[in-house]
mmCIF file of C-alpha atoms and ligand atoms in Angstrom:
data_model
loop_
_atom_site.group_PDB
_atom_site.id
_atom_site.type_symbol
_atom_site.label_atom_id
_atom_site.label_comp_id
_atom_site.label_asym_id
_atom_site.label_seq_id
_atom_site.Cartn_x
_atom_site.Cartn_y
_atom_site.Cartn_z
ATOM 1 C CA MET A 1 94.176 119.641 46.905
ATOM 2 C CA GLU A 2 91.648 117.969 44.613
ATOM 3 C CA LYS A 3 88.518 116.517 46.141
ATOM 4 C CA GLN A 4 85.244 115.189 44.889
ATOM 5 C CA ILE A 5 82.209 116.039 46.998
ATOM 6 C CA VAL A 6 78.708 114.646 46.641
ATOM 7 C CA LEU A 7 75.875 116.951 47.662
ATOM 8 C CA LEU A 8 72.660 115.339 48.883
ATOM 9 C CA PRO A 9 70.233 118.241 49.393
ATOM 10 C CA GLY A 10 67.342 115.980 50.455
ATOM 11 C CA ASP A 11 64.142 117.729 51.494
ATOM 12 C CA GLY A 12 62.769 120.958 52.919
ATOM 13 C CA ILE A 13 65.353 123.508 53.991
ATOM 14 C CA GLY A 14 68.046 120.945 53.167
ATOM 15 C CA ARG A 15 67.789 122.124 49.581
ATOM 16 C CA GLU A 16 68.442 125.745 50.544
ATOM 17 C CA VAL A 17 71.202 125.312 53.098
ATOM 18 C CA ILE A 18 73.218 122.891 50.972
ATOM 19 C CA GLN A 19 73.601 125.686 48.444
ATOM 20 C CA SER A 20 75.083 127.854 51.208
ATOM 21 C CA ALA A 21 77.649 125.199 52.130
ATOM 22 C CA LYS A 22 78.623 124.846 48.477
ATOM 23 C CA GLU A 23 79.188 128.587 48.122
ATOM 24 C CA VAL A 24 81.348 128.662 51.230
ATOM 25 C CA LEU A 25 83.405 125.713 49.965
ATOM 26 C CA GLU A 26 83.816 127.370 46.582
ATOM 27 C CA ALA A 27 85.147 130.466 48.300
ATOM 28 C CA VAL A 28 87.567 128.378 50.366
ATOM 29 C CA ALA A 29 88.715 126.505 47.243
ATOM 30 C CA GLU A 30 89.343 129.748 45.394
ATOM 31 C CA GLU A 31 91.208 131.422 48.240
ATOM 32 C CA PHE A 32 93.359 128.425 49.135
ATOM 33 C CA GLN A 33 93.844 127.061 45.598
ATOM 34 C CA HIS A 34 92.047 123.793 46.131
ATOM 35 C CA SER A 35 89.912 122.147 43.544
ATOM 36 C CA PHE A 36 86.593 120.862 44.857
ATOM 37 C CA SER A 37 84.169 119.362 42.383
ATOM 38 C CA PHE A 38 80.520 118.823 43.240
ATOM 39 C CA GLU A 39 77.926 116.336 42.097
ATOM 40 C CA THR A 40 74.337 116.502 43.304
ATOM 41 C CA HIS A 41 72.203 113.424 43.948
ATOM 42 C CA GLU A 42 68.807 112.751 45.475
ATOM 43 C CA ILE A 43 67.949 111.147 48.795
ATOM 44 C CA GLY A 44 64.885 111.019 51.049
ATOM 45 C CA GLY A 45 61.479 112.300 49.981
ATOM 46 C CA ALA A 46 62.787 113.986 46.846
ATOM 47 C CA ALA A 47 64.254 110.657 45.732
ATOM 48 C CA ILE A 48 60.993 108.850 46.484
ATOM 49 C CA ASP A 49 59.149 111.325 44.267
ATOM 50 C CA LEU A 50 61.658 111.095 41.421
ATOM 51 C CA TYR A 51 62.801 107.478 41.545
ATOM 52 C CA GLY A 52 60.372 105.636 43.807
ATOM 53 C CA SER A 53 63.105 104.955 46.395
ATOM 54 C CA PRO A 54 64.506 106.994 49.298
ATOM 55 C CA LEU A 55 68.004 105.816 48.353
ATOM 56 C CA PRO A 56 68.442 105.146 44.631
ATOM 57 C CA GLU A 57 71.357 102.941 43.621
ATOM 58 C CA SER A 58 72.823 105.839 41.600
ATOM 59 C CA THR A 59 73.080 107.900 44.807
ATOM 60 C CA VAL A 60 74.850 105.095 46.668
ATOM 61 C CA GLU A 61 77.286 104.583 43.793
ATOM 62 C CA ALA A 62 78.122 108.286 43.594
ATOM 63 C CA CYS A 63 78.694 108.509 47.364
ATOM 64 C CA LYS A 64 80.962 105.459 47.295
ATOM 65 C CA LYS A 65 83.190 107.145 44.736
ATOM 66 C CA ALA A 66 83.283 110.503 46.531
ATOM 67 C CA ASP A 67 85.867 111.785 49.002
ATOM 68 C CA ALA A 68 83.091 113.133 51.218
ATOM 69 C CA VAL A 69 79.346 113.703 51.255
ATOM 70 C CA LEU A 70 77.336 116.699 52.426
ATOM 71 C CA LEU A 71 73.710 116.084 53.293
ATOM 72 C CA GLY A 72 70.995 118.706 53.892
ATOM 73 C CA ALA A 73 68.070 117.000 55.632
ATOM 74 C CA VAL A 74 65.415 114.409 54.853
ATOM 75 C CA GLY A 75 61.717 114.067 55.593
ATOM 76 C CA GLY A 76 58.463 115.994 55.529
ATOM 77 C CA PRO A 77 54.719 115.581 56.083
ATOM 78 C CA LYS A 78 54.208 114.574 52.450
ATOM 79 C CA TRP A 79 55.779 111.162 53.120
ATOM 80 C CA ASP A 80 54.725 110.651 56.748
ATOM 81 C CA GLN A 81 52.048 108.109 55.906
ATOM 82 C CA ASN A 82 54.282 106.043 53.620
ATOM 83 C CA PRO A 83 55.050 102.404 54.493
ATOM 84 C CA SER A 84 58.339 102.075 56.351
ATOM 85 C CA HIS A 85 60.458 101.040 53.337
ATOM 86 C CA LEU A 86 59.294 104.173 51.548
ATOM 87 C CA ARG A 87 60.054 106.681 54.271
ATOM 88 C CA PRO A 88 62.695 109.376 53.710
ATOM 89 C CA GLU A 89 64.565 108.311 56.899
ATOM 90 C CA ARG A 90 65.292 104.985 55.234
ATOM 91 C CA GLY A 91 67.511 106.850 52.815
ATOM 92 C CA LEU A 92 69.557 108.280 55.640
ATOM 93 C CA LEU A 93 69.913 104.956 57.473
ATOM 94 C CA GLY A 94 70.726 103.236 54.184
ATOM 95 C CA ILE A 95 73.533 105.594 53.212
ATOM 96 C CA ARG A 96 75.077 105.413 56.709
ATOM 97 C CA LYS A 97 75.164 101.630 56.450
ATOM 98 C CA ALA A 98 76.255 101.511 52.799
ATOM 99 C CA LEU A 99 79.254 103.736 53.547
ATOM 100 C CA ASP A 100 79.955 102.076 56.922
ATOM 101 C CA LEU A 101 79.786 105.430 58.727
ATOM 102 C CA PHE A 102 79.938 103.979 62.212
ATOM 103 C CA ALA A 103 81.116 107.041 64.131
ATOM 104 C CA ASN A 104 78.757 109.963 64.518
ATOM 105 C CA LEU A 105 80.301 113.051 66.107
ATOM 106 C CA ARG A 106 77.987 115.749 67.407
ATOM 107 C CA PRO A 107 79.783 118.669 69.022
ATOM 108 C CA ILE A 108 77.625 120.945 71.175
ATOM 109 C CA LYS A 109 79.029 124.271 72.104
ATOM 110 C CA GLY A 110 77.227 127.442 73.035
ATOM 111 C CA PHE A 111 77.646 130.660 71.088
ATOM 112 C CA LYS A 112 78.028 133.343 73.705
ATOM 113 C CA ASN A 113 75.485 135.778 72.281
ATOM 114 C CA LEU A 114 72.822 133.081 71.942
ATOM 115 C CA LEU A 115 72.877 131.457 75.373
ATOM 116 C CA HIS A 116 69.849 133.457 76.520
ATOM 117 C CA ALA A 117 67.751 131.303 74.154
ATOM 118 C CA SER A 118 68.657 128.196 76.150
ATOM 119 C CA PRO A 119 65.823 126.584 78.131
ATOM 120 C CA LEU A 120 68.298 126.362 81.031
ATOM 121 C CA LYS A 121 69.449 129.108 83.350
ATOM 122 C CA ALA A 122 72.552 130.860 82.066
ATOM 123 C CA GLU A 123 74.631 129.787 85.065
ATOM 124 C CA ILE A 124 73.883 126.121 84.360
ATOM 125 C CA VAL A 125 74.560 126.139 80.644
ATOM 126 C CA ASN A 126 77.529 128.502 80.759
ATOM 127 C CA GLY A 127 80.796 126.846 79.789
ATOM 128 C CA SER A 128 79.155 123.756 78.284
ATOM 129 C CA ASP A 129 81.234 122.300 75.486
ATOM 130 C CA LEU A 130 80.704 118.636 74.816
ATOM 131 C CA LEU A 131 81.017 116.089 72.072
ATOM 132 C CA ILE A 132 78.691 113.148 71.673
ATOM 133 C CA VAL A 133 80.272 110.180 69.908
ATOM 134 C CA ARG A 134 77.372 107.995 68.847
ATOM 135 C CA GLU A 135 77.672 104.523 67.326
ATOM 136 C CA LEU A 136 75.733 104.823 64.076
ATOM 137 C CA THR A 137 75.505 101.546 62.177
ATOM 138 C CA GLY A 138 74.580 98.949 64.788
ATOM 139 C CA GLY A 139 72.296 98.343 67.734
ATOM 140 C CA LEU A 140 68.513 98.433 67.570
ATOM 141 C CA TYR A 141 68.540 100.331 64.292
ATOM 142 C CA PHE A 142 70.192 97.495 62.389
ATOM 143 C CA GLY A 143 69.524 94.235 64.281
ATOM 144 C CA THR A 144 67.997 91.235 62.521
ATOM 145 C CA PRO A 145 65.008 92.660 60.641
ATOM 146 C CA SER A 146 62.256 93.794 62.949
ATOM 147 C CA GLU A 147 59.144 91.676 62.750
ATOM 148 C CA ARG A 148 55.555 91.438 63.827
ATOM 149 C CA ARG A 149 54.375 88.227 65.394
ATOM 150 C CA ASP A 150 51.068 86.871 66.644
ATOM 151 C CA GLY A 151 49.056 88.401 63.839
ATOM 152 C CA GLY A 152 50.640 91.792 64.396
ATOM 153 C CA ASN A 153 50.085 91.830 68.137
ATOM 154 C CA ALA A 154 53.689 91.234 69.168
ATOM 155 C CA VAL A 155 56.880 92.830 67.894
ATOM 156 C CA VAL A 156 60.612 92.140 67.893
ATOM 157 C CA ASP A 157 63.418 94.669 67.477
ATOM 158 C CA THR A 158 66.903 93.306 68.032
ATOM 159 C CA LEU A 159 69.753 95.034 69.832
ATOM 160 C CA TYR A 160 72.799 93.339 68.361
ATOM 161 C CA TYR A 161 76.452 94.381 68.667
ATOM 162 C CA THR A 162 79.683 92.574 67.940
ATOM 163 C CA ARG A 163 82.729 93.192 70.133
ATOM 164 C CA LYS A 164 84.486 94.642 67.066
ATOM 165 C CA GLU A 165 81.721 97.191 66.506
ATOM 166 C CA ILE A 166 81.947 98.290 70.112
ATOM 167 C CA GLU A 167 85.734 98.432 70.071
ATOM 168 C CA ARG A 168 85.987 100.726 67.076
ATOM 169 C CA ILE A 169 83.523 103.286 68.416
ATOM 170 C CA VAL A 170 85.018 103.187 71.906
ATOM 171 C CA ASP A 171 88.435 103.853 70.336
ATOM 172 C CA LYS A 172 86.941 106.889 68.578
ATOM 173 C CA GLY A 173 85.610 108.113 71.915
ATOM 174 C CA PHE A 174 88.993 107.793 73.597
ATOM 175 C CA GLN A 175 90.787 109.475 70.698
ATOM 176 C CA ALA A 176 88.342 112.366 70.709
ATOM 177 C CA ALA A 177 88.851 112.796 74.458
ATOM 178 C CA GLN A 178 92.628 112.870 73.951
ATOM 179 C CA GLN A 179 92.230 115.724 71.486
ATOM 180 C CA ARG A 180 89.911 117.606 73.826
ATOM 181 C CA ARG A 181 89.992 117.870 77.617
ATOM 182 C CA GLY A 182 90.855 114.250 78.346
ATOM 183 C CA ARG A 183 87.555 113.144 79.872
ATOM 184 C CA LEU A 184 85.422 110.331 78.527
ATOM 185 C CA THR A 185 81.978 109.400 79.803
ATOM 186 C CA SER A 186 80.712 106.056 78.585
ATOM 187 C CA VAL A 187 76.926 105.846 78.698
ATOM 188 C CA ASP A 188 75.130 102.500 78.897
ATOM 189 C CA LYS A 189 72.405 100.560 80.689
ATOM 190 C CA ALA A 190 74.667 97.912 82.203
ATOM 191 C CA ASN A 191 72.295 97.323 85.122
ATOM 192 C CA VAL A 192 69.849 95.741 82.656
ATOM 193 C CA LEU A 193 71.195 95.083 79.161
ATOM 194 C CA GLU A 194 73.679 92.385 78.174
ATOM 195 C CA SER A 195 74.869 94.565 75.284
ATOM 196 C CA SER A 196 75.761 97.272 77.800
ATOM 197 C CA LYS A 197 77.717 94.780 79.911
ATOM 198 C CA LEU A 198 79.884 93.945 76.921
ATOM 199 C CA TRP A 199 80.160 97.664 76.196
ATOM 200 C CA ARG A 200 81.454 98.328 79.723
ATOM 201 C CA GLU A 201 83.879 95.448 79.451
ATOM 202 C CA VAL A 202 85.333 96.862 76.239
ATOM 203 C CA VAL A 203 85.691 100.360 77.719
ATOM 204 C CA GLY A 204 87.459 98.807 80.720
ATOM 205 C CA GLU A 205 89.882 96.944 78.458
ATOM 206 C CA LYS A 206 90.630 99.939 76.251
ATOM 207 C CA LYS A 207 91.342 102.220 79.178
ATOM 208 C CA SER A 208 94.930 101.108 79.585
ATOM 209 C CA HIS A 209 95.714 102.146 76.000
ATOM 210 C CA TYR A 210 94.723 105.721 76.771
ATOM 211 C CA PRO A 211 96.346 106.498 80.138
ATOM 212 C CA ASP A 212 95.886 110.246 79.569
ATOM 213 C CA VAL A 213 92.093 109.925 79.489
ATOM 214 C CA VAL A 214 89.931 109.884 82.626
ATOM 215 C CA VAL A 215 86.949 107.584 82.093
ATOM 216 C CA ASP A 216 83.693 107.188 83.908
ATOM 217 C CA HIS A 217 80.615 105.070 83.244
ATOM 218 C CA ILE A 218 77.115 106.313 83.758
ATOM 219 C CA LEU A 219 73.719 104.813 83.130
ATOM 220 C CA VAL A 220 71.728 106.383 80.349
ATOM 221 C CA ASP A 221 68.868 107.553 82.559
ATOM 222 C CA ALA A 222 71.289 109.354 84.860
ATOM 223 C CA ALA A 223 73.064 110.790 81.828
ATOM 224 C CA ALA A 224 69.789 112.272 80.587
ATOM 225 C CA MET A 225 69.352 113.935 83.957
ATOM 226 C CA LYS A 226 72.904 115.232 84.262
ATOM 227 C CA LEU A 227 72.774 116.721 80.795
ATOM 228 C CA ILE A 228 70.228 119.236 82.000
ATOM 229 C CA THR A 229 71.371 119.675 85.595
ATOM 230 C CA ASN A 230 75.113 119.932 84.995
ATOM 231 C CA PRO A 231 75.978 119.886 81.279
ATOM 232 C CA SER A 232 79.397 121.465 81.725
ATOM 233 C CA GLN A 233 80.657 118.360 83.559
ATOM 234 C CA PHE A 234 80.848 116.538 80.212
ATOM 235 C CA ASP A 235 83.686 116.513 77.733
ATOM 236 C CA VAL A 236 83.202 113.482 75.443
ATOM 237 C CA ILE A 237 80.266 111.102 75.729
ATOM 238 C CA VAL A 238 80.501 107.771 73.915
ATOM 239 C CA THR A 239 77.418 105.621 73.550
ATOM 240 C CA GLU A 240 75.480 103.174 71.399
ATOM 241 C CA ASN A 241 73.164 104.137 68.564
ATOM 242 C CA LEU A 242 69.750 104.677 70.163
ATOM 243 C CA PHE A 243 71.038 106.178 73.420
ATOM 244 C CA GLY A 244 73.147 108.537 71.328
ATOM 245 C CA ASP A 245 70.190 109.485 69.182
ATOM 246 C CA ILE A 246 68.134 110.460 72.216
ATOM 247 C CA LEU A 247 70.876 112.157 74.223
ATOM 248 C CA SER A 248 72.107 114.152 71.251
ATOM 249 C CA ASP A 249 68.655 115.621 70.660
ATOM 250 C CA GLU A 250 68.461 116.511 74.335
ATOM 251 C CA ALA A 251 71.917 118.065 74.252
ATOM 252 C CA SER A 252 71.261 119.929 71.013
ATOM 253 C CA VAL A 253 68.779 122.299 72.623
ATOM 254 C CA LEU A 254 70.960 123.113 75.650
ATOM 255 C CA THR A 255 72.745 125.981 74.024
ATOM 256 C CA GLY A 256 69.662 127.545 72.460
ATOM 257 C CA SER A 257 70.994 127.251 68.961
ATOM 258 C CA LEU A 258 69.810 124.106 67.193
ATOM 259 C CA GLY A 259 70.226 125.863 63.852
ATOM 260 C CA MET A 260 73.943 126.095 64.554
ATOM 261 C CA LEU A 261 74.925 122.495 65.225
ATOM 262 C CA PRO A 262 76.887 120.421 62.713
ATOM 263 C CA SER A 263 77.620 116.709 62.714
ATOM 264 C CA ALA A 264 80.057 114.288 61.138
ATOM 265 C CA SER A 265 79.572 110.590 60.397
ATOM 266 C CA LEU A 266 82.848 108.851 59.732
ATOM 267 C CA ARG A 267 84.252 105.644 58.399
ATOM 268 C CA GLU A 268 87.588 104.230 59.571
ATOM 269 C CA ASP A 269 89.505 105.660 56.578
ATOM 270 C CA GLY A 270 88.264 109.229 57.029
ATOM 271 C CA VAL A 271 85.537 109.225 54.395
ATOM 272 C CA GLY A 272 82.598 110.978 55.947
ATOM 273 C CA LEU A 273 79.104 112.316 55.596
ATOM 274 C CA TYR A 274 78.391 115.706 57.102
ATOM 275 C CA GLU A 275 74.978 117.079 57.965
ATOM 276 C CA PRO A 276 73.330 119.632 60.226
ATOM 277 C CA VAL A 277 71.683 118.278 63.383
ATOM 278 C CA HIS A 278 68.438 120.128 62.589
ATOM 279 C CA GLY A 279 65.848 118.539 60.340
ATOM 280 C CA SER A 280 64.143 119.539 57.101
ATOM 281 C CA ALA A 281 61.873 122.142 58.815
ATOM 282 C CA PRO A 282 59.030 121.847 56.268
ATOM 283 C CA ASP A 283 57.190 124.755 57.918
ATOM 284 C CA ILE A 284 59.794 127.268 56.784
ATOM 285 C CA ALA A 285 61.070 125.501 53.652
ATOM 286 C CA GLY A 286 61.242 127.541 50.471
ATOM 287 C CA LYS A 287 60.914 130.864 52.275
ATOM 288 C CA GLY A 288 64.566 131.819 52.200
ATOM 289 C CA ILE A 289 64.732 132.249 55.975
ATOM 290 C CA ALA A 290 66.475 129.025 57.054
ATOM 291 C CA ASN A 291 69.641 129.356 59.106
ATOM 292 C CA PRO A 292 72.496 127.972 56.957
ATOM 293 C CA ILE A 293 75.062 127.967 59.777
ATOM 294 C CA ALA A 294 74.725 124.331 60.916
ATOM 295 C CA MET A 295 75.203 123.246 57.305
ATOM 296 C CA ILE A 296 78.151 125.593 56.795
ATOM 297 C CA LEU A 297 79.770 124.357 60.008
ATOM 298 C CA SER A 298 79.209 120.792 58.776
ATOM 299 C CA ALA A 299 81.237 121.703 55.698
ATOM 300 C CA ALA A 300 83.958 122.947 58.058
ATOM 301 C CA LEU A 301 83.942 119.567 59.814
ATOM 302 C CA MET A 302 84.335 117.933 56.420
ATOM 303 C CA LEU A 303 87.461 119.988 55.733
ATOM 304 C CA ARG A 304 88.824 119.057 59.169
ATOM 305 C CA TYR A 305 88.049 115.346 59.387
ATOM 306 C CA SER A 306 87.987 114.098 55.793
ATOM 307 C CA PHE A 307 90.502 116.452 54.135
ATOM 308 C CA GLU A 308 92.672 117.443 57.100
ATOM 309 C CA LEU A 309 92.404 121.114 56.138
ATOM 310 C CA GLU A 310 92.442 122.475 59.679
ATOM 311 C CA ASN A 311 93.224 126.103 58.793
ATOM 312 C CA GLU A 312 90.422 126.259 56.270
ATOM 313 C CA ALA A 313 87.995 124.676 58.754
ATOM 314 C CA LYS A 314 88.990 127.169 61.432
ATOM 315 C CA LEU A 315 88.530 130.083 59.069
ATOM 316 C CA ILE A 316 84.946 129.034 58.329
ATOM 317 C CA GLU A 317 84.261 128.760 62.060
ATOM 318 C CA GLU A 318 85.818 132.149 62.649
ATOM 319 C CA ALA A 319 83.736 133.643 59.837
ATOM 320 C CA VAL A 320 80.537 132.327 61.436
ATOM 321 C CA GLN A 321 81.472 133.708 64.845
ATOM 322 C CA ALA A 322 82.468 137.083 63.404
ATOM 323 C CA THR A 323 79.215 137.377 61.461
ATOM 324 C CA LEU A 324 77.198 136.658 64.604
ATOM 325 C CA ASP A 325 79.365 139.056 66.608
ATOM 326 C CA ALA A 326 78.605 141.746 64.049
ATOM 327 C CA GLY A 327 74.932 141.360 65.020
ATOM 328 C CA TYR A 328 73.597 139.390 62.059
ATOM 329 C CA HIS A 329 71.153 136.599 62.759
ATOM 330 C CA THR A 330 68.452 134.526 61.101
ATOM 331 C CA GLY A 331 64.908 134.379 62.462
ATOM 332 C CA ASP A 332 65.346 131.150 64.424
ATOM 333 C CA LEU A 333 67.914 132.742 66.744
ATOM 334 C CA GLN A 334 65.966 134.616 69.342
ATOM 335 C CA VAL A 335 67.884 137.832 69.100
ATOM 336 C CA THR A 336 65.915 141.027 69.539
ATOM 337 C CA ASP A 337 68.476 143.615 68.600
ATOM 338 C CA GLY A 338 70.804 143.212 65.646
ATOM 339 C CA LYS A 339 70.144 142.667 61.975
ATOM 340 C CA LEU A 340 67.739 140.034 60.752
ATOM 341 C CA VAL A 341 68.883 138.377 57.528
ATOM 342 C CA GLY A 342 67.778 135.468 55.334
ATOM 343 C CA THR A 343 69.666 132.398 54.103
ATOM 344 C CA VAL A 344 71.257 134.017 51.072
ATOM 345 C CA GLU A 345 72.401 137.124 52.909
ATOM 346 C CA MET A 346 73.804 135.179 55.868
ATOM 347 C CA THR A 347 75.757 133.012 53.437
ATOM 348 C CA LYS A 348 77.098 136.032 51.586
ATOM 349 C CA LEU A 349 78.270 137.631 54.836
ATOM 350 C CA ILE A 350 80.192 134.494 55.760
ATOM 351 C CA VAL A 351 81.674 134.138 52.274
ATOM 352 C CA ASP A 352 82.702 137.806 52.244
ATOM 353 C CA TYR A 353 84.401 137.458 55.608
ATOM 354 C CA ILE A 354 86.412 134.482 54.349
ATOM 355 C CA LYS A 355 87.545 136.343 51.233
ATOM 356 C CA THR A 356 88.443 139.551 53.049
ATOM 357 C CA ARG A 357 90.297 137.702 55.747
ATOM 358 C CA VAL A 358 92.438 135.750 53.306
ATOM 359 C CA HIS A 359 93.321 138.925 51.412
ATOM 360 C CA GLN A 360 94.204 140.752 54.635
ATOM 361 C CA SER A 361 96.673 138.096 55.660
ATOM 362 C CA ALA A 362 98.157 137.764 52.136
HETATM 363 C C1 IPM B 1 69.268 111.502 63.535
HETATM 364 C C2 IPM B 1 67.850 111.215 63.124
HETATM 365 C C3 IPM B 1 67.797 109.834 62.489
HETATM 366 C C4 IPM B 1 68.255 108.829 63.516
HETATM 367 C C5 IPM B 1 66.423 109.460 61.932
HETATM 368 C C6 IPM B 1 65.915 110.503 60.960
HETATM 369 C C7 IPM B 1 66.428 108.100 61.297
HETATM 370 O O1 IPM B 1 66.982 111.320 64.189
HETATM 371 O O2 IPM B 1 70.133 111.628 62.646
HETATM 372 O O3 IPM B 1 69.532 111.597 64.729
HETATM 373 O O4 IPM B 1 67.480 108.395 64.363
HETATM 374 O O5 IPM B 1 69.435 108.462 63.478
HETATM 375 MN MN1 MN B 2 67.951 111.867 66.049
#
């Protein structure tokens, strides 16, 4: 299979971990006789420094031509005081919109040897395995341009959704539930917001098309509570952009392994952008100690969702699990025994596992 991949390292540890994902993909390509070509472009703070824009036109053009995009992370204190159009996050929002990546999938699953690092008691977090399906290109993030009124003393942000936008993300939620354990929780604020009423209506209409899925509706405040009191009750959560942003951060710490969580942002035709859930971690950037696993698992999601290379994706996931099982860990994982390694070494261990494994089964 021939595929063209754009790498957007971005800022901070993004620049280190993207290299890890590339090495893993090169190993997969070699072992399975695929041809992946890579092109690197700038986004976020690095792009502001080089081109005066968090999302240069050349980056957008390259991503539009690519089969898939891998992104490291954006942001850092250097650009925190910039005006809003010159903030690194603008690059991220811009590329999501430019590529129409409306479906953001964030799987959260505990790794058994890391659950002790969870802020929750083991018996509560045990068995949690959920997927948040977040709408990514609408809602408050992209309503009619926000504005200041009354000499700056009043503000407007608009929560705007079309029925079509809701339908396509709700379909994604149902489909994901079908492929998992058949449970869908739709999260909204239908006791207050008109947008949530339409959302609930759409979920109600779609239900009959997915008779094998059990659906329930919960309000976002209750969802926030249930995520920490009974996280294992969830299978797939589908929700609008801002609710999904907040709930996915909450959920990402449940399993005690933020450095391990990948995400996928997809368009209808399967083109996608893949990035770790963690940020650019400026405090540890450049030190060679960042955990590359979330980025590597994001590359696995790319193989699964954009290229339909399920076996290759599974092998990467198996390699990560085996490397952890062998006692290797980076500094962010609060493991006291075992072998502490840096970014490069962790990557090499995973790559070596992939190569050995393929040769064993040949
Ligand atoms: C995320 C991030 C972004 C978002 C920010 C950086 C704009 O928090 O990917 O969840 O809010 O979508
Ligand atoms: Mn977020």
